[in-house]
Amino acid sequence: MSTTNPAVRYSRGAIILHWLIAILIIGNFVGAWVSEDLPRDQEVVVMGYHKATGVVILLLTLVRIGWRLFNNPPALVDTLKSWEVALAKVTHALFYALMLIVPLAGLGLHSAFGKGKPVSLFGLVDFPALPVGSDKPTIGLFHDLHEVTATAMLVLLGIHVLAALKHQFLDRDGTLARMSPFGR
Ligand code: HEM
Ligand code: HEM
């Protein structure tokens, strides 16, 4: 069967996890940006959701990587040029790495700043802090790591979305349909 056939789709589990994590990540960016302009008491509430959602993203990413190890994705569309194949593979691998590093750096920052206080997951359950120091250099390290890796993730998202739009509207090769939650 030709891999250009849009029917060659990711599995239902991979599609659900892809979109769930994507929505949560985008929501977490918006939350972080919005919180900057809020009065202190509201900022604390929004950042509480930011941290809890970030931990959920981390846990879902572990499920996603586990799923990926046991379920091979469909072969890439066979009309892709070699540079497109290379870019797709690098982008996807970097995404998986950043989906772990960004929330871990955030958790490190929270742990260092909060002196080991756990993260409350929406008031339901506590998630343990990382065993890190709470000195200024450690706080600074995790702060910079969180900021730089989140920025890298945003750049990657831009490339990823542009690629999806190029395949959808210029190449018309059914790439988006492979990951679409709508359809069989
Ligand atoms: C932060 C948000 C997102 C993250 C972290 C993300 C991550 C990923 C990853 C890691 C893959 C590779 C899946 C694998 O082979 O294991 C993938 C595939 C894909 N993503 Fe995203 N994605 C995001 C948002 C989006 C958005 C907004 C779109 C559409 C506009 C999109 C469209 C696609 C498509 C079409 C594929 C399949 C590519 C193929 O055929 O191989 N993604 N995404
Ligand atoms: C994929 C998940 C996450 C994304 C995309 C993300 C993204 C961001 C962004 C864009 C900022 C603003 C950066 C800045 O200008 O300093 C930020 C700040 C912050 N994030 Fe996250 N974050 C995530 C997960 C987490 C987690 C899991 C925690 C803690 C448990 C966390 C804790 C923080 C804290 C404490 C700040 C404030 C930093 C400051 O004000 O200096 N984040 N995050």
Coordinates of N, CA and C and ligand atoms in Angstrom, one line a residue:
M1 N 0.8 -1.2 0.0 CA 0.0 0.0 0.0 C 0.9 1.3 0.0
S2 N 0.5 2.2 -0.8 CA 1.3 3.5 -0.8 C 1.2 4.2 0.5
T3 N 2.3 4.8 1.0 CA 2.3 5.5 2.2 C 1.7 6.9 2.0
T4 N 1.5 7.3 0.7 CA 0.9 8.6 0.4 C -0.6 8.5 0.7
N5 N -1.2 7.3 0.9 CA -2.6 7.1 1.2 C -2.9 7.6 2.6
P6 N -3.8 8.7 2.6 CA -4.1 9.3 3.9 C -4.6 8.2 4.9
A7 N -5.1 7.1 4.4 CA -5.7 6.1 5.3 C -4.6 5.5 6.2
V8 N -3.3 5.6 5.8 CA -2.2 5.1 6.6 C -2.0 6.1 7.8
R9 N -2.8 5.9 8.8 CA -2.8 6.9 9.9 C -2.1 6.4 11.2
Y10 N -1.8 7.3 12.0 CA -1.3 7.0 13.3 C -2.4 6.2 14.0
S11 N -2.0 5.4 15.1 CA -3.0 4.7 15.8 C -3.8 5.7 16.6
R12 N -5.0 5.2 17.0 CA -5.9 6.1 17.8 C -5.3 6.6 19.0
G13 N -4.6 5.7 19.7 CA -3.9 6.1 21.0 C -2.9 7.2 20.7
A14 N -2.1 7.0 19.7 CA -1.0 8.0 19.4 C -1.7 9.4 19.0
I15 N -2.8 9.3 18.3 CA -3.5 10.6 17.9 C -4.1 11.3 19.1
I16 N -4.7 10.5 20.0 CA -5.3 11.1 21.2 C -4.2 11.7 22.0
L17 N -3.1 11.0 22.3 CA -2.0 11.5 23.1 C -1.4 12.8 22.4
H18 N -1.2 12.7 21.1 CA -0.6 13.9 20.4 C -1.4 15.1 20.6
W19 N -2.7 15.1 20.4 CA -3.5 16.3 20.5 C -3.8 16.7 22.0
L20 N -3.9 15.7 22.9 CA -4.1 16.1 24.3 C -2.8 16.8 24.8
I21 N -1.7 16.3 24.5 CA -0.4 16.9 25.0 C -0.2 18.3 24.3
A22 N -0.5 18.3 23.0 CA -0.4 19.6 22.2 C -1.2 20.7 22.8
I23 N -2.5 20.4 23.1 CA -3.4 21.4 23.7 C -2.9 21.8 25.1
L24 N -2.5 20.9 25.9 CA -2.0 21.2 27.2 C -0.7 22.1 27.2
I25 N 0.2 21.8 26.2 CA 1.4 22.5 26.1 C 1.1 24.0 25.7
I26 N 0.2 24.1 24.6 CA -0.1 25.5 24.2 C -0.8 26.2 25.3
G27 N -1.7 25.5 26.0 CA -2.3 26.2 27.2 C -1.3 26.6 28.2
N28 N -0.3 25.8 28.4 CA 0.7 26.2 29.4 C 1.5 27.4 29.0
F29 N 1.8 27.6 27.7 CA 2.5 28.8 27.3 C 1.6 30.0 27.5
V30 N 0.3 29.9 27.1 CA -0.6 31.0 27.3 C -0.7 31.3 28.8
G31 N -0.8 30.3 29.7 CA -0.9 30.5 31.1 C 0.3 31.3 31.6
A32 N 1.5 30.9 31.2 CA 2.7 31.5 31.7 C 2.7 33.0 31.3
W33 N 2.3 33.3 30.0 CA 2.4 34.6 29.5 C 1.3 35.5 30.2
V34 N 0.1 35.0 30.3 CA -1.0 35.7 30.9 C -0.7 36.1 32.3
S35 N -0.1 35.1 33.1 CA 0.2 35.3 34.5 C 1.1 36.5 34.8
E36 N 2.0 36.9 33.8 CA 2.9 37.9 34.0 C 2.2 39.3 34.2
D37 N 1.0 39.5 33.7 CA 0.3 40.8 33.8 C -0.7 40.8 34.9
L38 N -0.8 39.7 35.7 CA -1.8 39.6 36.7 C -1.3 40.1 38.0
P39 N -2.3 40.6 38.9 CA -1.9 40.9 40.3 C -1.4 39.7 41.0
R40 N -0.5 39.9 41.9 CA 0.2 38.8 42.6 C -0.7 37.6 43.0
D41 N -1.9 37.9 43.7 CA -2.7 36.8 44.2 C -3.2 35.9 43.0
Q42 N -3.6 36.6 41.9 CA -4.1 35.8 40.7 C -3.0 35.1 40.0
E43 N -1.8 35.7 40.0 CA -0.6 35.1 39.3 C -0.3 33.8 40.0
V44 N -0.4 33.7 41.4 CA -0.1 32.5 42.1 C -1.1 31.4 41.7
V45 N -2.3 31.8 41.5 CA -3.4 30.8 41.2 C -3.1 30.2 39.8
V46 N -2.8 31.1 38.8 CA -2.6 30.7 37.4 C -1.3 29.9 37.3
M47 N -0.3 30.3 38.1 CA 1.0 29.5 38.1 C 0.8 28.2 38.7
G48 N -0.1 28.1 39.7 CA -0.4 26.8 40.3 C -1.0 25.8 39.2
Y49 N -1.9 26.4 38.4 CA -2.4 25.5 37.3 C -1.3 25.2 36.3
H50 N -0.4 26.2 36.0 CA 0.7 26.0 35.1 C 1.6 24.8 35.5
K51 N 1.9 24.8 36.8 CA 2.7 23.8 37.4 C 2.0 22.4 37.3
A52 N 0.8 22.4 37.7 CA 0.0 21.1 37.7 C -0.1 20.6 36.3
T53 N -0.5 21.5 35.4 CA -0.6 21.0 34.0 C 0.7 20.6 33.4
G54 N 1.8 21.2 33.8 CA 3.1 20.9 33.4 C 3.5 19.5 33.8
V55 N 3.1 19.1 35.1 CA 3.4 17.8 35.6 C 2.6 16.8 34.8
V56 N 1.3 17.1 34.5 CA 0.5 16.2 33.8 C 1.1 16.0 32.4
I57 N 1.6 17.0 31.8 CA 2.3 16.9 30.5 C 3.5 15.9 30.6
L58 N 4.2 16.1 31.6 CA 5.4 15.2 31.8 C 4.9 13.7 31.9
L59 N 3.9 13.5 32.7 CA 3.4 12.1 32.9 C 2.8 11.6 31.6
L60 N 2.1 12.4 30.9 CA 1.5 11.9 29.6 C 2.6 11.7 28.6
T61 N 3.7 12.5 28.6 CA 4.8 12.3 27.7 C 5.5 10.9 28.0
L62 N 5.6 10.6 29.2 CA 6.2 9.2 29.5 C 5.3 8.1 29.0
V63 N 3.9 8.3 29.1 CA 3.0 7.3 28.5 C 3.2 7.3 27.0
R64 N 3.3 8.5 26.4 CA 3.4 8.6 24.9 C 4.7 7.9 24.4
I65 N 5.8 8.2 25.1 CA 7.1 7.6 24.7 C 7.0 6.1 24.9
G66 N 6.4 5.6 26.0 CA 6.2 4.2 26.2 C 5.4 3.6 25.1
W67 N 4.3 4.3 24.7 CA 3.4 3.8 23.6 C 4.2 3.7 22.3
R68 N 5.0 4.7 22.1 CA 5.8 4.8 20.8 C 6.8 3.7 20.7
L69 N 7.4 3.3 21.9 CA 8.4 2.2 21.9 C 7.8 0.9 21.5
F70 N 6.5 0.7 21.8 CA 5.8 -0.6 21.5 C 4.9 -0.5 20.3
N71 N 4.6 0.7 19.8 CA 3.8 0.8 18.6 C 4.5 1.6 17.6
N72 N 5.0 1.0 16.5 CA 5.7 1.7 15.5 C 4.8 2.7 14.8
P73 N 5.2 4.0 14.5 CA 4.4 4.9 13.8 C 4.3 4.5 12.3
P74 N 3.3 4.9 11.6 CA 3.3 4.6 10.1 C 4.5 5.2 9.4
A75 N 5.0 4.5 8.4 CA 6.1 5.0 7.6 C 5.8 6.4 7.1
L76 N 6.8 7.3 7.0 CA 6.6 8.7 6.5 C 6.0 8.6 5.1
V77 N 5.3 9.6 4.7 CA 4.8 9.7 3.4 C 5.9 9.5 2.4
D78 N 5.7 8.7 1.4 CA 6.9 8.3 0.5 C 7.2 9.3 -0.6
T79 N 6.5 10.4 -0.7 CA 6.9 11.4 -1.6 C 7.8 12.5 -1.0
L80 N 8.1 12.3 0.3 CA 9.0 13.3 1.0 C 10.4 13.3 0.4
K81 N 10.9 14.5 0.3 CA 12.3 14.6 -0.2 C 13.2 14.3 1.0
S82 N 14.5 13.9 0.7 CA 15.4 13.4 1.8 C 15.5 14.5 2.9
W83 N 15.6 15.8 2.5 CA 15.8 16.8 3.6 C 14.5 16.9 4.4
E84 N 13.4 16.6 3.8 CA 12.1 16.7 4.6 C 12.1 15.5 5.6
V85 N 12.5 14.3 5.2 CA 12.5 13.2 6.1 C 13.5 13.5 7.2
A86 N 14.7 14.0 6.9 CA 15.6 14.3 8.0 C 15.1 15.4 9.0
L87 N 14.5 16.4 8.4 CA 13.9 17.5 9.3 C 12.8 16.9 10.1
A88 N 11.9 16.1 9.5 CA 10.8 15.5 10.3 C 11.3 14.7 11.5
K89 N 12.4 13.9 11.2 CA 12.9 13.0 12.2 C 13.6 13.8 13.3
V90 N 14.3 14.8 12.9 CA 15.0 15.6 14.0 C 14.0 16.4 14.8
T91 N 13.0 17.0 14.1 CA 12.0 17.8 14.8 C 11.2 16.9 15.8
H92 N 10.8 15.7 15.4 CA 10.0 14.8 16.3 C 10.9 14.3 17.5
A93 N 12.2 14.0 17.2 CA 13.0 13.5 18.3 C 13.3 14.7 19.3
L94 N 13.5 15.9 18.8 CA 13.7 17.0 19.6 C 12.5 17.3 20.5
F95 N 11.3 17.2 19.8 CA 10.1 17.4 20.5 C 9.9 16.5 21.7
Y96 N 10.2 15.2 21.5 CA 10.1 14.2 22.6 C 11.1 14.6 23.7
A97 N 12.3 15.0 23.4 CA 13.3 15.4 24.4 C 12.8 16.6 25.2
L98 N 12.3 17.6 24.4 CA 11.8 18.9 25.1 C 10.6 18.6 25.9
M99 N 9.7 17.7 25.5 CA 8.5 17.4 26.2 C 8.9 16.8 27.6
L100 N 10.1 16.3 27.8 CA 10.6 15.9 29.1 C 11.3 17.0 29.8
I101 N 12.3 17.6 29.0 CA 13.2 18.6 29.7 C 12.5 19.8 30.2
V102 N 11.5 20.4 29.4 CA 10.9 21.6 29.8 C 10.1 21.4 31.1
P103 N 9.2 20.4 31.2 CA 8.5 20.3 32.5 C 9.5 19.9 33.6
L104 N 10.5 19.1 33.3 CA 11.5 18.7 34.4 C 12.2 20.0 34.9
A105 N 12.6 20.9 34.0 CA 13.3 22.1 34.4 C 12.4 23.0 35.2
G106 N 11.1 23.0 34.8 CA 10.1 23.8 35.6 C 9.9 23.2 37.0
L107 N 9.9 21.8 37.1 CA 9.8 21.2 38.3 C 11.0 21.4 39.2
G108 N 12.2 21.5 38.5 CA 13.4 21.8 39.2 C 13.4 23.2 39.8
L109 N 12.9 24.1 39.0 CA 12.8 25.5 39.5 C 11.8 25.6 40.7
H110 N 10.7 25.0 40.5 CA 9.7 25.0 41.6 C 10.3 24.4 42.9
S111 N 11.0 23.2 42.7 CA 11.6 22.5 43.9 C 12.7 23.4 44.6
A112 N 13.5 24.0 43.7 CA 14.6 24.8 44.3 C 14.0 26.0 45.0
F113 N 13.1 26.7 44.3 CA 12.5 27.9 44.9 C 11.6 27.7 46.1
G114 N 10.9 26.6 46.0 CA 9.9 26.2 47.1 C 10.6 25.4 48.2
K115 N 11.9 25.2 48.1 CA 12.6 24.4 49.1 C 12.0 23.0 49.3
G116 N 11.7 22.3 48.2 CA 11.2 20.9 48.3 C 9.7 20.8 48.5
K117 N 9.0 21.9 48.4 CA 7.5 21.8 48.6 C 6.9 21.0 47.4
P118 N 6.0 20.0 47.6 CA 5.5 19.3 46.5 C 4.6 20.2 45.6
V119 N 4.3 19.7 44.4 CA 3.4 20.4 43.5 C 2.0 19.9 43.7
S120 N 1.1 20.8 44.0 CA -0.3 20.3 44.2 C -1.0 20.1 42.8
L121 N -1.4 18.9 42.5 CA -2.1 18.7 41.2 C -3.6 19.0 41.4
F122 N -3.9 20.3 41.1 CA -5.3 20.8 41.2 C -6.0 20.5 42.5
G123 N -5.2 20.5 43.6 CA -5.7 20.3 44.9 C -6.1 18.8 45.2
L124 N -5.9 17.9 44.2 CA -6.3 16.5 44.4 C -5.2 15.7 45.0
V125 N -4.0 15.8 44.5 CA -2.9 15.0 45.0 C -1.6 15.8 44.9
D126 N -0.7 15.5 45.7 CA 0.6 16.2 45.7 C 1.6 15.4 44.9
F127 N 2.4 16.1 44.0 CA 3.5 15.5 43.3 C 4.8 15.9 43.9
P128 N 5.7 14.9 44.2 CA 6.9 15.3 45.0 C 7.8 16.2 44.2
A129 N 8.5 17.1 45.0 CA 9.5 18.0 44.4 C 10.8 17.1 44.0
L130 N 11.6 17.7 43.2 CA 12.9 17.1 42.9 C 13.9 17.3 44.0
P131 N 14.8 16.4 44.3 CA 15.7 16.6 45.4 C 16.9 17.5 44.9
V132 N 16.7 18.8 44.9 CA 17.7 19.7 44.4 C 17.9 20.7 45.5
G133 N 19.0 21.4 45.4 CA 19.3 22.5 46.4 C 18.4 23.7 46.2
S134 N 18.5 24.6 47.2 CA 17.6 25.8 47.1 C 18.4 27.1 47.1
D135 N 19.7 26.9 46.8 CA 20.6 28.1 46.7 C 20.4 28.9 45.4
K136 N 20.8 30.1 45.4 CA 20.6 31.0 44.3 C 21.1 30.5 42.9
P137 N 22.3 29.9 42.9 CA 22.8 29.4 41.6 C 21.9 28.3 41.0
T138 N 21.4 27.4 41.9 CA 20.5 26.3 41.5 C 19.2 26.9 40.9
I139 N 18.6 27.8 41.7 CA 17.4 28.5 41.2 C 17.6 29.1 39.8
G140 N 18.8 29.8 39.7 CA 19.1 30.5 38.4 C 19.3 29.5 37.3
L141 N 19.9 28.4 37.6 CA 20.2 27.3 36.6 C 18.9 26.8 36.0
F142 N 17.9 26.4 37.0 CA 16.7 25.8 36.5 C 15.8 26.9 35.8
H143 N 15.9 28.1 36.3 CA 15.1 29.2 35.7 C 15.6 29.4 34.2
D144 N 16.9 29.5 34.0 CA 17.4 29.7 32.7 C 17.1 28.5 31.8
L145 N 17.3 27.3 32.4 CA 17.0 26.0 31.6 C 15.5 26.0 31.2
H146 N 14.6 26.3 32.1 CA 13.2 26.3 31.8 C 12.9 27.3 30.7
E147 N 13.5 28.5 30.8 CA 13.2 29.6 29.8 C 13.7 29.3 28.4
V148 N 15.0 28.8 28.4 CA 15.6 28.5 27.1 C 15.0 27.3 26.4
T149 N 14.7 26.3 27.2 CA 14.1 25.1 26.5 C 12.7 25.4 26.1
A150 N 11.9 26.2 26.9 CA 10.6 26.5 26.5 C 10.6 27.3 25.2
T151 N 11.6 28.2 25.1 CA 11.7 29.0 23.9 C 12.0 28.1 22.7
A152 N 12.9 27.2 22.9 CA 13.3 26.2 21.8 C 12.0 25.4 21.4
M153 N 11.2 25.1 22.4 CA 10.0 24.3 22.0 C 9.0 25.1 21.2
L154 N 9.0 26.4 21.5 CA 8.1 27.3 20.7 C 8.6 27.4 19.3
V155 N 9.9 27.6 19.1 CA 10.5 27.6 17.7 C 10.2 26.3 17.0
L156 N 10.3 25.2 17.7 CA 10.1 23.9 17.1 C 8.6 23.8 16.7
L157 N 7.7 24.3 17.6 CA 6.3 24.3 17.3 C 6.0 25.1 16.0
G158 N 6.7 26.2 15.9 CA 6.5 27.0 14.7 C 6.9 26.3 13.4
I159 N 8.0 25.6 13.4 CA 8.5 24.8 12.3 C 7.5 23.7 12.0
H160 N 7.1 23.0 13.1 CA 6.2 21.9 13.0 C 4.8 22.3 12.3
V161 N 4.3 23.4 12.8 CA 3.0 23.8 12.2 C 3.1 24.3 10.8
L162 N 4.2 25.0 10.5 CA 4.5 25.4 9.1 C 4.6 24.2 8.2
A163 N 5.3 23.2 8.7 CA 5.5 22.0 7.9 C 4.1 21.3 7.6
A164 N 3.3 21.3 8.7 CA 1.9 20.6 8.6 C 1.1 21.4 7.5
L165 N 1.2 22.8 7.6 CA 0.4 23.6 6.6 C 1.0 23.4 5.2
K166 N 2.3 23.3 5.1 CA 2.9 23.2 3.7 C 2.4 21.8 3.1
H167 N 2.4 20.8 3.9 CA 2.0 19.5 3.4 C 0.5 19.5 3.1
Q168 N -0.3 20.2 3.9 CA -1.7 20.2 3.7 C -2.1 21.0 2.4
F169 N -1.5 22.3 2.3 CA -2.0 23.2 1.3 C -1.1 23.3 0.0
L170 N 0.2 23.0 0.1 CA 1.1 23.0 -1.0 C 1.3 21.6 -1.6
D171 N 1.7 20.7 -0.8 CA 2.0 19.3 -1.3 C 0.8 18.5 -1.4
R172 N -0.2 18.8 -0.6 CA -1.5 18.0 -0.6 C -1.2 16.5 -0.5
D173 N -0.4 16.1 0.4 CA 0.0 14.7 0.4 C -0.6 13.9 1.6
G174 N -1.6 14.5 2.3 CA -2.3 13.7 3.3 C -1.6 13.6 4.6
T175 N -0.5 14.3 4.8 CA 0.2 14.2 6.1 C -0.7 14.6 7.3
L176 N -1.4 15.7 7.2 CA -2.2 16.1 8.3 C -3.3 15.1 8.7
A177 N -3.9 14.4 7.6 CA -4.9 13.4 7.8 C -4.4 12.2 8.6
R178 N -3.0 12.0 8.5 CA -2.5 10.9 9.3 C -2.6 11.1 10.8
M179 N -2.6 12.4 11.2 CA -2.6 12.7 12.6 C -4.0 13.3 13.0
S180 N -4.9 13.4 12.0 CA -6.2 14.0 12.3 C -7.1 13.2 13.2
P181 N -7.7 13.9 14.3 CA -8.6 13.1 15.1 C -9.9 12.8 14.5
F182 N -10.1 13.5 13.3 CA -11.4 13.3 12.6 C -11.1 12.4 11.4
G183 N -11.9 11.4 11.3 CA -11.7 10.5 10.2 C -11.5 9.1 10.7
R184 N -11.5 8.1 9.8 CA -11.4 6.7 10.2 C -10.0 6.2 10.3
Ligands
HEM1 C1 3.3 21.6 21.2 C2 2.5 21.0 20.4 C3 2.9 19.8 19.6 C4 3.8 18.8 19.9 C5 4.7 18.7 21.1 C6 3.8 17.9 18.7 C7 4.7 16.8 18.6 C8 4.7 15.9 17.6 C9 5.5 14.7 17.5 C10 6.6 14.3 18.6 C11 5.2 14.0 16.4 C12 5.8 12.7 15.9 C13 5.0 11.6 16.2 C14 5.7 10.2 16.1 O1 6.1 9.9 15.0 O2 6.0 9.6 17.1 C15 4.1 14.8 15.7 C16 3.6 14.4 14.5 C17 2.6 15.2 13.9 N1 2.1 16.4 14.3 FE1 2.5 17.4 16.0 N2 2.9 18.3 17.8 C18 2.3 19.5 18.2 C19 1.4 20.2 17.6 C20 0.9 20.0 16.3 C21 0.0 20.9 15.6 C22 -0.5 22.2 16.1 C23 -0.2 20.3 14.4 C24 -1.0 20.7 13.2 C25 -1.1 22.0 12.8 C26 0.6 19.0 14.3 C27 0.6 18.1 13.3 C28 1.3 16.9 13.3 C29 1.2 16.0 12.2 C30 0.4 16.1 10.9 C31 2.1 14.9 12.5 C32 2.4 13.6 11.7 C33 3.6 13.8 10.9 C34 3.8 12.6 10.1 O3 3.1 12.3 9.2 O4 4.8 11.9 10.4 N3 1.2 18.9 15.5 N4 3.9 15.9 16.5
HEM2 C1 5.6 21.6 28.9 C2 5.3 22.2 30.0 C3 5.7 23.6 30.3 C4 5.8 24.7 29.5 C5 5.6 24.7 28.0 C6 6.2 25.8 30.3 C7 6.5 27.1 29.8 C8 6.8 28.2 30.6 C9 7.1 29.5 30.1 C10 7.0 29.9 28.6 C11 7.4 30.3 31.1 C12 7.7 31.8 31.1 C13 9.2 31.8 31.0 C14 9.8 33.1 31.5 O1 9.6 34.1 30.8 O2 10.5 33.0 32.5 C15 7.3 29.5 32.3 C16 7.5 30.0 33.6 C17 7.5 29.2 34.7 N1 7.2 27.8 34.8 FE1 6.8 26.6 33.2 N2 6.3 25.4 31.6 C18 6.0 24.1 31.7 C19 6.0 23.3 32.8 C20 6.3 23.7 34.1 C21 6.3 22.9 35.3 C22 6.0 21.4 35.3 C23 6.6 23.7 36.3 C24 6.7 23.4 37.8 C25 6.2 22.3 38.4 C26 6.8 25.0 35.8 C27 7.1 26.1 36.6 C28 7.3 27.4 36.1 C29 7.6 28.5 36.9 C30 7.8 28.5 38.5 C31 7.7 29.7 36.1 C32 8.0 31.1 36.5 C33 9.4 31.5 36.2 C34 9.7 32.9 36.5 O3 8.7 33.7 36.8 O4 10.8 33.3 36.6 N3 6.6 25.0 34.4 N4 6.9 28.2 31.9

